[in-house]
Amino acid sequence: MSNEVYTLVEFFDMEVKSELLRTAKQLNIKVKSTLRKAQIVEILTNTILQTPTKLLDRLPWCDVLRLQTMVHADNHGVLIHKLAMQLDTLSLIGITDHLFVEDSLYSGLEVIYPDVIAAFSPVIDEYVVANEKNEKYEREQFILGLLNLYGVLTIGELEKLYYKHYPNETIVELLEILSGSYLLTRLSGEHFLVLASPFLEDFECDLEELAYMNHFLIQKRKSIRQATFTKEEVIAAGISEFPVPPISDKEKIYKAFKQLGLSKEESDKWLSYMWMSSNQDKQIGDIIKLLFDEVLNGSMNEIQSIMGVLIELMNNFPHWILKGNTPDIVQEKYERPKMQKQPPKLVMGPGMKKAGINIPQEQFNNLWNDHAAQFTSKVGRNDPCPCGSGKKYKHCCGSN
């Protein structure tokens, strides 16, 4: 990564035409596809630099604040934590660049271009003051939280979940929020028929096809009811940088992380990383190993003492493939009862009746229930998981 800083027009000059057209569409900047690349670069650059509030209106609130910080910083940059598995909208749009830094916890220093500084400096502070209580940012964060909790939602499913907490709004207002957000526009299909979490693996590649495929996998679990969350939990799950998983006993987790020398802020970052990694089908052992490789302050005894806490934690993360439920809840509420077979209907054949054997069905049911464990087929550690995830039982509901 080069430490040379370009201007915005120089950055756009390096992009291919198709990417420039995509950026223009997601920023709602009218550009004809028949124009030459140089003309598209000029339109994009002039629109962003001459009307900066047009861009600010489409950013998530956390990115507005990050942009304000960079404008006022001496080096016009902020460190980007390498565990921030976010969609960095500023970088995706192209108004920032990343410089290499020697630090194990950060991916680099994100800086804004000189011409962007000159354009945004006169307006950014006034914009933040005027919009800090704008309700559209809460709603955008709420929608992103729903996507992070459920993975993939059709517009119909999103509408139902959204109206549970915003019952007085219309579909027109919901679509205005979707179309007015660079991030949500990027996460949706061509016509907002389906939306996907930014943390779905390879979500940018044929988003609509991938989203429908994952939606089909989720809907196959017809016996599992969709998990419910409070408004506060959904909003916390929609924080763009480090979405927080809805877990009940956070103090227990903070205490365990404190043994490794982590602050509450760093603990939240790791919680976010572990949650989203588990949703990307990464193995629990690999995720925990990365934590221990990065956190050098913990001794082996300390690591062993919190290993059980971390495994318990990850089995209580909501999984989009489980309709927002946790592996533990699915195992206890849905899978364990299914593995407990019901008593079969007892039919007495002629030979048994001739021998004087006549056991009433109720009596047989009682005998069955008393010895159910002997009749229940156990799932092997290497067998496919009964929840239908396609993974081995030991890597899914049986991982605890």
Short mmCIF file of C-alpha atoms in Angstrom, two decimals:
data_model
loop_
_atom_site.label_atom_id
_atom_site.label_comp_id
_atom_site.label_asym_id
_atom_site.label_seq_id
_atom_site.Cartn_x
_atom_site.Cartn_y
_atom_site.Cartn_z
CA MET A 1 0.00 0.00 0.00
CA SER A 2 1.46 3.31 -1.07
CA ASN A 3 1.82 6.25 1.31
CA GLU A 4 1.21 8.67 -1.56
CA VAL A 5 -2.01 10.67 -1.26
CA TYR A 6 -3.97 11.42 -4.42
CA THR A 7 -6.73 13.88 -5.19
CA LEU A 8 -10.31 12.73 -5.73
CA VAL A 9 -10.15 13.25 -9.48
CA GLU A 10 -6.91 11.24 -9.65
CA PHE A 11 -8.58 8.38 -7.76
CA PHE A 12 -11.60 8.32 -10.08
CA ASP A 13 -9.23 8.40 -13.07
CA MET A 14 -7.78 5.08 -11.89
CA GLU A 15 -11.22 3.39 -11.66
CA VAL A 16 -12.80 1.43 -14.50
CA LYS A 17 -15.87 2.91 -16.18
CA SER A 18 -18.26 0.24 -14.87
CA GLU A 19 -17.27 0.97 -11.26
CA LEU A 20 -17.70 4.70 -11.81
CA LEU A 21 -21.21 4.13 -13.17
CA ARG A 22 -22.03 1.95 -10.19
CA THR A 23 -20.80 4.61 -7.75
CA ALA A 24 -22.81 7.28 -9.54
CA LYS A 25 -25.99 5.17 -9.39
CA GLN A 26 -25.58 4.43 -5.67
CA LEU A 27 -24.97 8.12 -4.96
CA ASN A 28 -28.02 9.06 -7.08
CA ILE A 29 -25.87 11.12 -9.45
CA LYS A 30 -27.35 11.17 -12.94
CA VAL A 31 -24.79 9.93 -15.44
CA LYS A 32 -25.42 8.53 -18.91
CA SER A 33 -23.68 5.23 -19.57
CA THR A 34 -22.87 6.40 -23.10
CA LEU A 35 -20.54 9.12 -21.81
CA ARG A 36 -16.79 8.72 -22.03
CA LYS A 37 -14.96 7.79 -18.85
CA ALA A 38 -13.35 11.25 -18.58
CA GLN A 39 -16.78 12.88 -18.67
CA ILE A 40 -18.10 10.56 -15.95
CA VAL A 41 -15.07 11.35 -13.76
CA GLU A 42 -15.72 15.07 -14.19
CA ILE A 43 -19.41 14.76 -13.26
CA LEU A 44 -18.71 12.61 -10.17
CA THR A 45 -15.88 14.84 -8.95
CA ASN A 46 -17.74 18.11 -9.47
CA THR A 47 -20.93 16.82 -7.81
CA ILE A 48 -19.11 15.61 -4.68
CA LEU A 49 -16.84 18.63 -4.32
CA GLN A 50 -19.36 21.32 -5.24
CA THR A 51 -22.36 19.90 -3.33
CA PRO A 52 -20.83 17.98 -0.37
CA THR A 53 -24.13 17.82 1.55
CA LYS A 54 -25.55 15.67 -1.26
CA LEU A 55 -22.96 13.04 -0.34
CA LEU A 56 -23.31 13.55 3.43
CA ASP A 57 -27.06 12.88 3.17
CA ARG A 58 -26.34 9.36 1.90
CA LEU A 59 -23.73 8.31 4.50
CA PRO A 60 -24.36 6.32 7.70
CA TRP A 61 -24.12 8.58 10.76
CA CYS A 62 -20.92 6.94 12.03
CA ASP A 63 -19.23 7.74 8.70
CA VAL A 64 -20.41 11.36 8.86
CA LEU A 65 -18.72 11.65 12.27
CA ARG A 66 -15.60 9.86 11.03
CA LEU A 67 -15.38 12.25 8.10
CA GLN A 68 -15.69 15.19 10.49
CA THR A 69 -12.85 13.77 12.61
CA MET A 70 -10.60 13.41 9.56
CA VAL A 71 -11.33 16.95 8.37
CA HIS A 72 -10.10 18.38 11.68
CA ALA A 73 -7.25 15.94 12.41
CA ASP A 74 -3.69 17.21 11.93
CA ASN A 75 -2.91 14.34 9.56
CA HIS A 76 -6.50 14.27 8.20
CA GLY A 77 -6.80 10.59 9.00
CA VAL A 78 -8.08 8.04 11.51
CA LEU A 79 -6.80 4.56 12.32
CA ILE A 80 -9.02 1.77 11.03
CA HIS A 81 -9.19 -1.26 13.31
CA LYS A 82 -8.51 -4.42 11.35
CA LEU A 83 -11.35 -6.24 13.09
CA ALA A 84 -13.87 -3.64 11.86
CA MET A 85 -15.55 -5.96 9.34
CA GLN A 86 -17.71 -3.11 8.17
CA LEU A 87 -18.56 -1.77 4.81
CA ASP A 88 -16.31 1.29 4.88
CA THR A 89 -18.56 3.54 2.82
CA LEU A 90 -16.06 6.39 2.65
CA SER A 91 -13.45 4.10 1.12
CA LEU A 92 -15.98 2.36 -1.16
CA ILE A 93 -17.16 5.67 -2.57
CA GLY A 94 -13.55 6.71 -3.06
CA ILE A 95 -13.18 9.87 -0.98
CA THR A 96 -10.58 8.30 1.32
CA ASP A 97 -7.38 6.32 0.94
CA HIS A 98 -5.51 3.97 3.29
CA LEU A 99 -1.90 4.37 4.33
CA PHE A 100 0.15 1.57 5.86
CA VAL A 101 0.87 1.72 9.60
CA GLU A 102 3.07 -0.49 11.80
CA ASP A 103 0.41 -1.73 14.23
CA SER A 104 -0.94 -5.23 14.73
CA LEU A 105 -4.46 -4.06 15.62
CA TYR A 106 -5.04 -1.67 12.72
CA SER A 107 -5.32 -2.20 8.99
CA GLY A 108 -4.10 1.27 8.20
CA LEU A 109 -4.56 5.00 8.47
CA GLU A 110 -7.61 6.19 6.54
CA VAL A 111 -7.07 9.68 5.12
CA ILE A 112 -9.13 12.05 2.97
CA TYR A 113 -7.84 13.69 -0.18
CA PRO A 114 -6.77 17.38 -0.11
CA ASP A 115 -9.56 18.50 -2.47
CA VAL A 116 -12.13 16.66 -0.31
CA ILE A 117 -10.81 18.45 2.80
CA ALA A 118 -11.24 21.82 1.10
CA ALA A 119 -14.80 20.98 0.01
CA PHE A 120 -16.09 19.51 3.27
CA SER A 121 -14.34 21.73 5.85
CA PRO A 122 -16.78 24.67 5.49
CA VAL A 123 -19.93 22.52 5.87
CA ILE A 124 -19.22 19.44 8.00
CA ASP A 125 -19.57 20.97 11.49
CA GLU A 126 -22.82 22.75 10.68
CA TYR A 127 -24.15 19.57 9.06
CA VAL A 128 -23.40 17.45 12.16
CA VAL A 129 -25.14 19.93 14.48
CA ALA A 130 -28.19 20.16 12.22
CA ASN A 131 -28.58 16.38 11.74
CA GLU A 132 -27.49 14.77 15.02
CA LYS A 133 -31.16 14.17 15.96
CA ASN A 134 -32.32 13.22 12.48
CA GLU A 135 -34.52 10.13 12.86
CA LYS A 136 -33.58 8.76 9.43
CA TYR A 137 -30.21 7.63 10.83
CA GLU A 138 -31.90 5.56 13.52
CA ARG A 139 -34.14 3.92 10.95
CA GLU A 140 -31.21 3.19 8.64
CA GLN A 141 -29.34 1.62 11.56
CA PHE A 142 -32.45 -0.37 12.50
CA ILE A 143 -32.74 -1.81 8.98
CA LEU A 144 -29.04 -2.73 8.96
CA GLY A 145 -29.54 -4.40 12.36
CA LEU A 146 -32.35 -6.53 10.95
CA LEU A 147 -30.10 -7.62 8.08
CA ASN A 148 -27.25 -8.49 10.46
CA LEU A 149 -29.61 -10.55 12.65
CA TYR A 150 -31.49 -12.36 9.86
CA GLY A 151 -28.89 -12.29 7.05
CA VAL A 152 -31.26 -12.02 4.08
CA LEU A 153 -34.71 -10.44 3.93
CA THR A 154 -37.12 -9.92 1.08
CA ILE A 155 -38.72 -6.49 0.97
CA GLY A 156 -41.96 -8.07 2.25
CA GLU A 157 -40.21 -9.65 5.25
CA LEU A 158 -38.33 -6.44 5.98
CA GLU A 159 -41.58 -4.47 5.82
CA LYS A 160 -43.28 -6.70 8.42
CA LEU A 161 -40.33 -6.56 10.85
CA TYR A 162 -39.92 -2.82 10.35
CA TYR A 163 -43.58 -2.01 11.00
CA LYS A 164 -43.55 -3.87 14.32
CA HIS A 165 -41.47 -1.01 15.74
CA TYR A 166 -42.48 1.80 13.35
CA PRO A 167 -46.20 1.06 12.86
CA ASN A 168 -47.15 4.55 11.66
CA GLU A 169 -44.82 4.64 8.67
CA THR A 170 -45.75 3.71 5.11
CA ILE A 171 -44.01 1.61 2.48
CA VAL A 172 -43.20 4.84 0.65
CA GLU A 173 -41.29 6.14 3.70
CA LEU A 174 -39.46 2.82 4.05
CA LEU A 175 -38.42 2.88 0.39
CA GLU A 176 -37.24 6.48 0.78
CA ILE A 177 -34.89 5.38 3.57
CA LEU A 178 -33.60 2.48 1.45
CA SER A 179 -33.07 4.52 -1.70
CA GLY A 180 -31.60 7.49 0.19
CA SER A 181 -28.81 5.45 1.81
CA TYR A 182 -25.61 4.61 -0.06
CA LEU A 183 -25.04 1.63 2.25
CA LEU A 184 -28.54 0.14 1.96
CA THR A 185 -28.59 0.75 -1.79
CA ARG A 186 -25.35 -1.22 -2.04
CA LEU A 187 -26.87 -4.05 0.03
CA SER A 188 -30.01 -4.40 -2.07
CA GLY A 189 -30.81 -5.94 -5.39
CA GLU A 190 -31.71 -3.98 -8.48
CA HIS A 191 -35.25 -3.15 -7.33
CA PHE A 192 -34.98 -3.58 -3.52
CA LEU A 193 -36.71 -6.96 -3.77
CA VAL A 194 -34.14 -8.56 -1.47
CA LEU A 195 -31.51 -7.17 0.92
CA ALA A 196 -28.49 -8.90 2.44
CA SER A 197 -26.24 -8.24 5.43
CA PRO A 198 -22.86 -6.72 4.52
CA PHE A 199 -21.27 -9.55 6.49
CA LEU A 200 -22.57 -12.29 4.22
CA GLU A 201 -19.54 -13.78 2.54
CA ASP A 202 -18.96 -12.51 -1.02
CA PHE A 203 -22.19 -10.53 -0.82
CA GLU A 204 -21.05 -8.21 -3.63
CA CYS A 205 -20.80 -11.02 -6.18
CA ASP A 206 -24.22 -11.37 -7.85
CA LEU A 207 -25.91 -10.06 -4.71
CA GLU A 208 -29.44 -10.84 -5.79
CA GLU A 209 -28.64 -14.43 -6.76
CA LEU A 210 -26.62 -15.00 -3.58
CA ALA A 211 -29.31 -13.44 -1.42
CA TYR A 212 -32.04 -15.61 -2.92
CA MET A 213 -29.90 -18.72 -2.50
CA ASN A 214 -29.32 -17.95 1.19
CA HIS A 215 -32.97 -17.02 1.62
CA PHE A 216 -33.92 -20.45 0.27
CA LEU A 217 -31.58 -22.14 2.79
CA ILE A 218 -33.11 -20.16 5.65
CA GLN A 219 -36.70 -20.87 4.61
CA LYS A 220 -35.99 -24.63 4.42
CA ARG A 221 -36.05 -24.60 8.25
CA LYS A 222 -39.84 -24.36 8.31
CA SER A 223 -40.07 -25.83 11.81
CA ILE A 224 -37.91 -23.03 13.27
CA ARG A 225 -39.74 -19.83 14.10
CA GLN A 226 -38.05 -16.52 13.39
CA ALA A 227 -36.37 -15.10 16.49
CA THR A 228 -37.69 -11.84 17.94
CA PHE A 229 -35.62 -8.95 19.22
CA THR A 230 -36.30 -5.69 21.00
CA LYS A 231 -35.90 -2.40 19.17
CA GLU A 232 -32.79 -1.65 21.25
CA GLU A 233 -31.20 -5.00 20.31
CA VAL A 234 -31.86 -4.45 16.60
CA ILE A 235 -30.38 -0.94 16.68
CA ALA A 236 -27.28 -2.19 18.52
CA ALA A 237 -26.88 -4.93 15.90
CA GLY A 238 -26.95 -2.24 13.20
CA ILE A 239 -23.93 -0.23 14.31
CA SER A 240 -21.95 0.06 11.09
CA GLU A 241 -18.46 -0.34 12.55
CA PHE A 242 -18.88 -2.94 15.29
CA PRO A 243 -22.43 -4.39 15.42
CA VAL A 244 -23.11 -5.73 18.92
CA PRO A 245 -24.69 -9.20 19.30
CA PRO A 246 -27.76 -9.32 21.58
CA ILE A 247 -26.48 -11.40 24.50
CA SER A 248 -27.91 -11.32 28.01
CA ASP A 249 -24.89 -11.53 30.34
CA LYS A 250 -22.38 -9.06 28.89
CA GLU A 251 -20.74 -8.38 32.25
CA LYS A 252 -19.63 -12.00 32.40
CA ILE A 253 -18.05 -11.59 28.97
CA TYR A 254 -16.38 -8.28 29.84
CA LYS A 255 -14.93 -9.92 32.96
CA ALA A 256 -13.49 -12.77 30.88
CA PHE A 257 -11.97 -10.40 28.31
CA LYS A 258 -10.56 -8.25 31.10
CA GLN A 259 -8.43 -11.24 32.13
CA LEU A 260 -6.77 -10.92 28.70
CA GLY A 261 -6.09 -7.22 29.25
CA LEU A 262 -8.90 -5.98 26.98
CA SER A 263 -10.86 -2.81 27.69
CA LYS A 264 -14.64 -2.70 27.31
CA GLU A 265 -14.25 -0.98 23.93
CA GLU A 266 -11.80 -3.61 22.65
CA SER A 267 -14.06 -6.34 24.06
CA ASP A 268 -16.99 -5.02 22.01
CA LYS A 269 -14.80 -5.08 18.89
CA TRP A 270 -13.88 -8.70 19.47
CA LEU A 271 -17.51 -9.58 20.27
CA SER A 272 -18.53 -8.07 16.95
CA TYR A 273 -15.77 -9.87 15.07
CA MET A 274 -16.57 -13.23 16.70
CA TRP A 275 -20.29 -12.86 16.01
CA MET A 276 -19.91 -11.95 12.36
CA SER A 277 -17.19 -14.58 11.81
CA SER A 278 -19.46 -17.30 13.20
CA ASN A 279 -22.18 -16.09 10.82
CA GLN A 280 -19.70 -16.52 7.97
CA ASP A 281 -19.40 -20.21 8.90
CA LYS A 282 -15.92 -19.90 10.41
CA GLN A 283 -15.14 -22.59 12.98
CA ILE A 284 -15.26 -21.69 16.68
CA GLY A 285 -11.74 -23.04 17.25
CA ASP A 286 -10.26 -20.89 14.47
CA ILE A 287 -11.98 -17.74 15.76
CA ILE A 288 -10.80 -18.28 19.33
CA LYS A 289 -7.28 -19.09 18.10
CA LEU A 290 -7.10 -15.74 16.31
CA LEU A 291 -8.18 -13.99 19.51
CA PHE A 292 -5.44 -15.68 21.51
CA ASP A 293 -2.87 -15.07 18.77
CA GLU A 294 -3.65 -11.33 18.77
CA VAL A 295 -4.10 -10.81 22.52
CA LEU A 296 -0.61 -11.41 23.87
CA ASN A 297 -1.29 -10.47 27.50
CA GLY A 298 -3.03 -13.69 28.46
CA SER A 299 -1.13 -16.57 30.05
CA MET A 300 -2.03 -20.17 29.26
CA ASN A 301 -3.84 -20.50 32.60
CA GLU A 302 -5.90 -17.40 31.85
CA ILE A 303 -6.69 -18.70 28.38
CA GLN A 304 -7.87 -22.02 29.76
CA SER A 305 -9.97 -20.31 32.42
CA ILE A 306 -12.03 -18.37 29.87
CA MET A 307 -12.15 -20.97 27.09
CA GLY A 308 -15.46 -22.36 28.34
CA VAL A 309 -16.91 -18.86 28.61
CA LEU A 310 -15.99 -18.10 24.99
CA ILE A 311 -17.44 -21.36 23.65
CA GLU A 312 -20.64 -20.77 25.62
CA LEU A 313 -20.72 -17.21 24.27
CA MET A 314 -20.45 -18.28 20.64
CA ASN A 315 -23.16 -20.90 21.04
CA ASN A 316 -25.43 -18.06 22.15
CA PHE A 317 -24.81 -15.81 19.14
CA PRO A 318 -27.80 -15.28 16.81
CA HIS A 319 -27.19 -17.00 13.47
CA TRP A 320 -28.85 -15.74 10.31
CA ILE A 321 -28.99 -19.30 8.94
CA LEU A 322 -31.11 -20.19 12.03
CA LYS A 323 -33.53 -17.28 11.43
CA GLY A 324 -31.84 -15.21 14.11
CA ASN A 325 -31.96 -17.98 16.72
CA THR A 326 -28.90 -19.25 18.57
CA PRO A 327 -27.53 -22.80 18.15
CA ASP A 328 -28.35 -23.51 21.81
CA ILE A 329 -31.98 -22.39 21.43
CA VAL A 330 -32.44 -24.42 18.23
CA GLN A 331 -30.96 -27.48 19.91
CA GLU A 332 -33.09 -27.23 23.04
CA LYS A 333 -36.34 -25.93 21.55
CA TYR A 334 -36.48 -27.61 18.16
CA GLU A 335 -33.95 -30.42 17.70
CA ARG A 336 -33.90 -32.25 21.03
CA PRO A 337 -37.70 -32.80 21.00
CA LYS A 338 -37.47 -34.09 17.42
CA MET A 339 -34.81 -36.60 18.41
CA GLN A 340 -37.11 -37.87 21.16
CA LYS A 341 -39.22 -40.24 19.08
CA GLN A 342 -42.92 -40.59 19.77
CA PRO A 343 -44.26 -44.01 20.83
CA PRO A 344 -45.43 -45.98 17.81
CA LYS A 345 -49.01 -47.19 17.52
CA LEU A 346 -49.15 -50.70 18.94
CA VAL A 347 -50.96 -53.28 16.76
CA MET A 348 -51.61 -56.70 18.32
CA GLY A 349 -51.28 -59.46 15.73
CA PRO A 350 -53.36 -62.70 15.74
CA GLY A 351 -50.45 -64.71 17.13
CA MET A 352 -50.03 -62.37 20.11
CA LYS A 353 -53.73 -62.38 20.86
CA LYS A 354 -53.80 -66.20 20.64
CA ALA A 355 -50.96 -66.28 23.16
CA GLY A 356 -52.98 -64.10 25.52
CA ILE A 357 -50.78 -61.01 25.06
CA ASN A 358 -52.88 -57.85 25.07
CA ILE A 359 -51.06 -54.65 26.12
CA PRO A 360 -53.18 -51.48 26.07
CA GLN A 361 -51.71 -48.61 24.02
CA GLU A 362 -51.62 -46.30 27.07
CA GLN A 363 -49.63 -48.84 29.08
CA PHE A 364 -47.21 -49.29 26.16
CA ASN A 365 -46.80 -45.49 25.87
CA ASN A 366 -45.85 -45.30 29.54
CA LEU A 367 -43.28 -48.07 29.12
CA TRP A 368 -41.88 -46.30 26.05
CA ASN A 369 -41.54 -42.97 27.84
CA ASP A 370 -39.86 -44.60 30.83
CA HIS A 371 -37.18 -46.04 28.55
CA ALA A 372 -37.15 -43.40 25.80
CA ALA A 373 -33.38 -43.03 25.83
CA GLN A 374 -32.98 -46.61 24.66
CA PHE A 375 -35.23 -45.96 21.65
CA THR A 376 -33.88 -42.55 20.69
CA SER A 377 -31.42 -42.58 17.83
CA LYS A 378 -28.44 -40.46 18.78
CA VAL A 379 -26.78 -38.12 16.30
CA GLY A 380 -23.14 -39.00 15.72
CA ARG A 381 -20.50 -36.28 16.02
CA ASN A 382 -19.66 -36.63 12.32
CA ASP A 383 -23.27 -37.02 11.14
CA PRO A 384 -25.07 -34.18 9.32
CA CYS A 385 -26.62 -31.78 11.84
CA PRO A 386 -30.40 -32.30 12.24
CA CYS A 387 -30.97 -28.52 11.92
CA GLY A 388 -30.28 -28.80 8.20
CA SER A 389 -27.26 -26.49 8.03
CA GLY A 390 -25.29 -28.99 5.97
CA LYS A 391 -22.45 -28.98 8.49
CA LYS A 392 -21.35 -31.86 10.68
CA TYR A 393 -23.17 -32.08 14.02
CA LYS A 394 -19.93 -31.44 15.96
CA HIS A 395 -19.38 -28.19 14.03
CA CYS A 396 -22.96 -26.97 14.45
CA CYS A 397 -25.56 -27.66 17.16
CA GLY A 398 -23.24 -30.17 18.83
CA SER A 399 -20.27 -27.81 19.10
CA ASN A 400 -20.88 -27.25 22.81
#
